[in-house]
Coordinates of C-alpha atoms and ligand atoms in Angstrom, one line a residue:
M724 CA 0.0 0.0 0.0
K725 CA 1.2 3.5 -0.8
R726 CA 2.0 5.2 2.5
T727 CA 0.1 8.2 3.7
V728 CA 3.1 10.2 4.9
L729 CA 1.1 12.7 6.9
L730 CA 2.2 13.5 10.4
Y731 CA -0.4 14.0 12.9
L732 CA -0.3 12.6 16.4
M733 CA 3.0 11.6 17.7
I734 CA 1.6 8.8 19.9
A735 CA 2.3 5.2 19.5
G736 CA -0.4 2.5 19.5
L737 CA -1.7 1.5 22.8
I738 CA -3.6 -1.6 21.8
V739 CA -2.1 -4.7 20.1
S740 CA -4.5 -6.4 17.6
S741 CA -4.4 -10.1 18.3
C742 CA -5.8 -11.9 15.3
K743 CA -4.4 -15.0 13.5
S744 CA -2.0 -14.3 10.8
P745 CA -3.3 -14.9 7.2
G746 CA -2.1 -17.9 5.4
N747 CA -4.2 -20.9 6.3
K748 CA -7.4 -21.9 4.5
E749 CA -9.6 -20.1 6.9
N750 CA -7.9 -16.9 6.1
E751 CA -8.0 -17.1 2.3
E752 CA -10.5 -14.3 2.0
L753 CA -8.7 -12.0 4.5
V754 CA -7.2 -8.8 3.0
S755 CA -4.7 -6.9 5.1
L756 CA -3.6 -3.3 4.5
E757 CA -0.8 -1.7 6.4
G758 CA 0.7 1.8 6.3
R759 CA 1.1 5.0 8.3
T760 CA -1.2 7.9 8.9
M761 CA -1.6 10.5 11.7
G762 CA 2.0 9.9 12.8
T763 CA 1.2 6.3 13.7
E764 CA 0.5 2.9 12.2
L765 CA -2.5 2.0 10.2
N766 CA -3.8 -1.7 10.0
V767 CA -6.9 -2.6 8.1
Q768 CA -8.2 -6.1 7.7
Y769 CA -11.4 -7.2 5.9
I770 CA -13.0 -10.3 4.5
D771 CA -13.7 -10.2 0.8
S772 CA -14.2 -13.2 -1.4
L773 CA -13.1 -11.0 -4.3
K774 CA -10.0 -9.9 -2.5
R775 CA -10.5 -6.3 -3.7
D776 CA -7.7 -3.8 -2.9
F777 CA -9.2 -0.6 -1.4
S778 CA -5.8 0.8 -0.4
K779 CA -6.1 3.8 -2.8
E780 CA -9.5 4.7 -1.5
V781 CA -8.4 4.2 2.1
D782 CA -5.5 6.5 1.4
S783 CA -7.5 9.2 -0.1
V784 CA -10.1 9.3 2.7
L785 CA -7.3 9.6 5.3
I786 CA -5.6 12.4 3.2
E787 CA -8.9 14.2 3.2
V788 CA -9.3 13.8 7.0
N789 CA -5.7 14.9 7.6
N790 CA -6.1 17.9 5.3
S791 CA -9.0 18.9 7.3
M792 CA -7.9 18.4 10.9
S793 CA -4.1 17.9 11.2
T794 CA -2.4 20.7 13.1
Y795 CA 0.8 19.4 11.6
I796 CA -0.2 20.4 8.1
P797 CA 0.3 24.2 7.7
N798 CA -2.5 24.6 5.2
S799 CA -5.0 22.2 6.6
L800 CA -8.4 23.7 7.5
I801 CA -7.6 23.6 11.3
S802 CA -4.3 25.3 10.7
I803 CA -6.0 28.1 8.6
F804 CA -8.6 28.4 11.4
N805 CA -5.9 28.6 14.1
K806 CA -4.0 31.3 12.2
M807 CA -7.1 33.6 11.8
D808 CA -6.1 36.3 14.4
T809 CA -9.4 38.1 14.4
A810 CA -12.9 36.9 15.2
G811 CA -14.5 35.4 12.0
T812 CA -15.9 32.5 10.1
L813 CA -14.2 29.9 7.9
E814 CA -15.9 27.5 5.5
V815 CA -14.8 23.9 6.4
D816 CA -15.7 20.4 5.2
R817 CA -18.1 17.8 6.7
H818 CA -15.3 16.0 8.5
F819 CA -14.4 19.1 10.4
Y820 CA -18.1 19.9 11.1
Q821 CA -18.9 16.4 12.3
V822 CA -15.9 16.2 14.7
L823 CA -16.8 19.7 16.0
L824 CA -20.3 18.6 16.8
I825 CA -19.2 15.4 18.6
A826 CA -16.6 17.5 20.4
K827 CA -19.3 19.8 21.7
E828 CA -21.4 16.9 22.9
I829 CA -18.4 15.3 24.8
H830 CA -17.3 18.7 26.2
R831 CA -20.8 18.9 27.7
E832 CA -20.9 15.3 28.8
S833 CA -17.5 15.4 30.4
H834 CA -18.3 18.7 32.2
G835 CA -15.5 20.5 30.3
A836 CA -12.8 17.8 30.8
F837 CA -12.7 17.3 27.1
N838 CA -11.8 20.6 25.6
P839 CA -10.4 20.8 22.0
A840 CA -10.0 24.6 22.4
L841 CA -6.9 23.9 24.5
Y842 CA -4.5 24.2 21.6
P843 CA -2.6 27.3 22.9
L844 CA -1.8 25.4 26.1
I845 CA -1.1 22.1 24.4
H846 CA 1.4 24.0 22.3
Y847 CA 2.8 25.8 25.3
W848 CA 3.5 22.5 27.0
G849 CA 5.4 21.1 24.0
F850 CA 2.7 18.9 22.3
S851 CA 1.0 19.2 18.9
G852 CA 4.2 20.7 17.3
G853 CA 5.1 23.1 20.2
T854 CA 8.4 23.3 22.1
A855 CA 8.3 22.6 25.8
P856 CA 9.4 25.7 27.9
D857 CA 12.6 25.5 29.9
E858 CA 10.9 27.0 32.9
I859 CA 7.2 27.0 33.7
D860 CA 5.7 30.5 33.6
S861 CA 2.5 30.3 35.7
S862 CA 1.3 33.7 34.6
K863 CA 1.6 32.6 31.0
V864 CA -0.3 29.5 31.7
D865 CA -3.1 31.6 33.5
S866 CA -3.4 34.0 30.6
L867 CA -3.5 31.2 27.9
L868 CA -6.1 29.4 30.0
K869 CA -8.5 32.3 29.6
I870 CA -8.5 32.0 25.8
C871 CA -8.9 28.2 25.9
N872 CA -12.6 28.5 26.0
F873 CA -14.5 26.2 23.7
D874 CA -17.7 28.4 23.9
L875 CA -15.8 30.9 21.8
I876 CA -16.0 28.5 18.9
H877 CA -19.2 27.5 17.0
G878 CA -20.2 25.4 14.0
T879 CA -22.9 26.1 11.6
M880 CA -24.4 24.4 8.6
A881 CA -26.4 25.9 5.6
I882 CA -28.3 24.2 2.9
S883 CA -28.6 26.1 -0.4
G884 CA -31.7 26.1 -2.7
E885 CA -30.1 23.4 -4.8
G886 CA -29.7 21.2 -1.7
D887 CA -25.9 21.6 -1.3
T888 CA -24.7 21.6 2.2
S889 CA -22.0 24.0 3.4
Y890 CA -20.3 23.9 6.8
Y891 CA -18.8 26.8 8.8
V892 CA -16.7 27.3 11.9
T893 CA -16.7 30.7 13.7
K894 CA -14.4 32.1 16.4
D895 CA -15.6 35.0 18.6
D896 CA -12.1 35.8 19.6
G897 CA -9.0 35.8 17.2
R898 CA -7.0 34.0 19.9
A899 CA -9.2 30.9 20.1
Q900 CA -7.6 27.9 18.5
L901 CA -8.5 24.2 18.0
D902 CA -6.7 20.9 18.6
F903 CA -8.5 17.7 17.5
G904 CA -5.7 15.5 18.6
A905 CA -7.8 13.7 21.1
I906 CA -10.6 12.8 18.6
A907 CA -9.4 13.0 15.0
K908 CA -7.7 9.6 15.1
G909 CA -11.0 7.9 16.1
Y910 CA -12.7 9.8 13.4
G911 CA -10.2 8.6 10.9
V912 CA -10.9 5.0 11.9
D913 CA -14.7 5.7 11.4
A914 CA -14.1 7.2 8.1
V915 CA -12.2 4.2 6.8
H916 CA -14.8 1.8 8.4
D917 CA -17.6 3.6 6.7
L918 CA -15.8 3.6 3.4
L919 CA -15.3 -0.1 3.5
R920 CA -18.9 -0.7 4.6
S921 CA -20.1 1.4 1.7
R922 CA -18.1 -0.9 -0.6
G923 CA -20.1 -3.9 0.7
I924 CA -17.6 -5.2 3.2
A925 CA -19.4 -6.7 6.2
S926 CA -16.5 -8.1 8.3
L927 CA -13.6 -5.7 8.9
M928 CA -11.3 -4.2 11.5
V929 CA -9.6 -0.8 11.3
D930 CA -6.8 0.2 13.6
I931 CA -5.0 3.5 13.6
G932 CA -2.4 3.6 16.4
G933 CA -4.5 1.5 18.8
E934 CA -7.9 3.2 18.1
V935 CA -10.0 0.3 16.6
R936 CA -13.4 -0.4 15.1
C937 CA -14.7 -3.7 14.1
S938 CA -17.7 -4.9 12.1
G939 CA -19.0 -8.4 11.6
V940 CA -16.8 -11.3 12.7
Y941 CA -13.3 -12.7 11.9
T942 CA -12.7 -15.5 9.5
D943 CA -13.3 -18.1 12.2
G944 CA -16.8 -16.9 12.8
K945 CA -16.0 -15.4 16.1
A946 CA -15.7 -11.7 17.1
W947 CA -12.5 -9.9 16.3
R948 CA -10.1 -10.2 19.3
I949 CA -8.3 -7.0 20.4
G950 CA -5.6 -6.9 23.0
I951 CA -5.2 -4.0 25.4
E952 CA -1.6 -3.1 26.0
D953 CA 0.1 -3.6 29.4
P954 CA 1.4 -0.1 30.2
I955 CA 4.3 -1.4 32.2
K956 CA 5.4 -4.6 30.3
S957 CA 5.0 -3.1 26.9
T958 CA 7.6 -1.2 25.0
V959 CA 7.2 0.7 21.6
N960 CA 8.7 -2.3 19.8
S961 CA 7.3 -5.1 21.8
K962 CA 3.7 -4.9 22.8
K963 CA 2.3 -7.1 25.6
A964 CA -1.5 -7.5 26.0
M965 CA -2.9 -7.1 29.5
Q966 CA -6.3 -8.2 28.5
V967 CA -8.0 -9.4 25.3
I968 CA -11.6 -8.4 24.4
A969 CA -14.0 -9.7 21.9
L970 CA -15.3 -6.7 19.8
E971 CA -18.4 -7.1 17.6
N972 CA -19.8 -4.0 15.8
K973 CA -18.1 -1.7 18.2
A974 CA -15.1 0.5 18.6
I975 CA -12.4 0.8 21.3
A976 CA -10.0 3.7 22.0
T977 CA -7.2 3.8 24.5
S978 CA -5.6 6.9 26.0
G979 CA -2.5 6.7 28.2
N980 CA 0.1 9.0 29.5
Y981 CA 3.0 6.6 29.9
R982 CA 4.6 7.2 26.5
N983 CA 3.9 10.8 25.5
F984 CA 5.4 13.2 28.0
R985 CA 8.0 15.9 28.4
I986 CA 10.3 16.5 31.3
I987 CA 10.4 20.2 32.3
N988 CA 12.7 21.1 35.2
G989 CA 12.8 17.5 36.3
Q990 CA 9.0 17.3 36.4
K991 CA 7.1 14.8 34.2
M992 CA 4.6 16.7 32.1
V993 CA 2.1 14.4 30.3
H994 CA 0.1 15.2 27.2
T995 CA -3.2 15.3 28.8
I996 CA -4.0 18.8 29.9
N997 CA -6.5 19.6 32.6
P998 CA -8.7 22.4 31.3
A999 CA -9.6 23.5 34.9
S1000 CA -5.9 24.2 35.8
G1001 CA -4.2 24.6 32.5
Y1002 CA -1.5 22.1 33.7
P1003 CA -0.7 18.6 32.5
E1004 CA -2.9 16.1 34.5
L1005 CA -0.8 13.5 36.2
N1006 CA -3.0 11.2 38.3
S1007 CA -3.0 7.5 39.2
L1008 CA -4.5 6.5 35.8
L1009 CA -2.0 5.1 33.4
S1010 CA -4.5 4.2 30.6
V1011 CA -8.2 4.2 29.8
S1012 CA -9.9 2.0 27.3
I1013 CA -13.4 3.0 26.1
V1014 CA -15.7 0.8 24.1
T1015 CA -18.7 2.4 22.3
E1016 CA -20.5 2.3 19.0
D1017 CA -18.0 4.5 17.0
C1018 CA -14.4 5.3 17.4
T1019 CA -14.9 9.2 17.4
H1020 CA -16.8 9.0 20.6
A1021 CA -14.5 6.3 22.1
D1022 CA -11.4 8.4 21.4
A1023 CA -12.8 11.6 22.9
Y1024 CA -14.2 9.8 26.0
A1025 CA -10.9 8.0 26.6
T1026 CA -9.1 11.4 26.8
S1027 CA -11.8 12.8 29.0
C1028 CA -11.4 10.0 31.5
M1029 CA -7.6 10.6 31.6
V1030 CA -8.4 14.2 32.7
L1031 CA -11.1 13.2 35.2
G1032 CA -8.8 10.7 37.1
L1033 CA -9.9 7.4 38.6
E1034 CA -13.1 8.4 40.5
G1035 CA -14.3 10.8 37.8
A1036 CA -13.7 8.4 35.0
R1037 CA -15.5 5.6 36.9
E1038 CA -18.5 7.9 37.4
L1039 CA -18.5 9.0 33.8
I1040 CA -18.5 5.5 32.5
S1041 CA -21.0 4.1 35.0
K1042 CA -23.5 6.9 34.4
N1043 CA -23.4 6.5 30.5
P1044 CA -25.2 3.4 29.3
D1045 CA -23.6 3.7 25.8
I1046 CA -20.0 3.4 27.0
E1047 CA -18.0 0.7 28.7
G1048 CA -14.5 1.0 29.9
M1049 CA -11.5 -0.3 31.6
L1050 CA -9.2 1.8 33.8
I1051 CA -5.6 0.8 34.5
Y1052 CA -4.0 2.7 37.4
G1053 CA -1.0 2.5 39.6
I1054 CA -1.2 1.8 43.3
E1055 CA 2.4 1.6 44.2
E1056 CA 5.7 2.0 42.3
G1057 CA 5.4 -0.5 39.4
E1058 CA 2.2 -2.1 40.7
L1059 CA -1.0 -2.0 38.6
E1060 CA -4.6 -2.4 39.4
Y1061 CA -7.5 -2.2 37.0
W1062 CA -11.3 -1.6 37.1
S1063 CA -13.7 -2.7 34.3
S1064 CA -17.4 -1.7 34.0
P1065 CA -19.8 -4.6 33.9
G1066 CA -20.3 -4.4 30.1
F1067 CA -16.5 -4.4 29.6
K1068 CA -16.1 -7.5 31.7
E1069 CA -18.7 -9.3 29.6
I1070 CA -16.5 -8.9 26.5
T1071 CA -13.2 -9.6 28.3
L1072 CA -11.7 -13.0 27.2
K1073 CA -8.8 -13.4 29.4
D1074 CA -7.9 -11.9 32.8
Ligands
AMP1264 P1 -5.4 11.0 23.2 O1 -4.1 10.2 23.0 O2 -6.6 10.6 22.4 O3 -5.8 10.9 24.7 O4 -5.1 12.5 22.9 C1 -4.1 13.2 23.5 C2 -3.9 14.5 22.8 O5 -5.2 15.3 23.0 C3 -2.9 15.4 23.3 O6 -1.6 15.2 22.7 C4 -3.4 16.8 23.0 O7 -3.1 17.1 21.7 C5 -4.9 16.7 23.2 N1 -5.4 17.1 24.5 C6 -4.8 17.1 25.7 N2 -5.6 17.4 26.7 C7 -6.8 17.5 26.2 C8 -8.1 17.7 26.7 N3 -8.3 18.0 28.0 N4 -9.2 17.8 25.9 C9 -9.0 17.6 24.5 N5 -7.8 17.4 24.0 C10 -6.7 17.3 24.8
MG1265 MG1 -8.6 10.5 22.5

């Protein structure tokens, strides 16, 4: 497959896909596509008796998504929006608009823990293309926090007399900027999933850096099996699964802070920013895996839980009947504990 050489999120995969390797008779109809997108690995598998190659179409949809929402591409729609230094409106595409709407929903549901308007602070702390400061300037953090207000950003839609739909995003203050780093990977997974479904593929698995969505079943007639990475025993090159789950017509996303962090003045600064304080949020949670209908929601909820911490995350998952989750947290140096919601336990294959 031609590689999609677009940089996006510099976070490695947090989930190991554990399915049988193709080659035996059972797997004759299994097609596997591999590549890179959004700064991480792409792995797509689907069952097709015609063994059609959809790699070009998968590539183009991911290029479209990246050109819309990657802050690493200088002329992407999100970069153009972020560079607008006065209040105003920009015409965007349906990808941007859909992600903005879901982001608004999850911002509300997470009581502000999920906040894609944090870009100025994310950049300040050295993520999303920014350079970490040598010293922490608390007055700078406070002043940036004031403009990281998602209520300053709105999406609108218009339908013309001919039935064409246009999408717009408006900022009320020129300093407001967006970062979809906690949601766009999940959206990319959904975009590839929907493309393959529209081509008549019933059984498929799409994995972008550990954000996964499955439809139908694997070649053995059983649900796709997805491994959840052990945050302590795994390394970038050697992934160890802590648990394996059976995923049927659902998505899973995992957020963690054990791999993507900066050291500032000897202090570990993780890439999850707490919108209440403006500072990186380091709590006992090492990783959160969320299972829900689609990967866009799963991705954003996983990040929300990392911000909320163990108790807040447990409450968010328990209150919402549409999401299931597993939280891995540290109790003592090097010792892990985990909590799974009842629905998550039901799909867990091995403890
Ligand atoms: P994820 O790996 O999905 O948890 O996404 C982490 C990325 O989301 C970070 O690298 C930031 O770009 C962005 N981010 C950090 N904190 C937040 C937050 N509180 N709300 C939304 N996005 C965030
Ligand atoms: Mg996320």
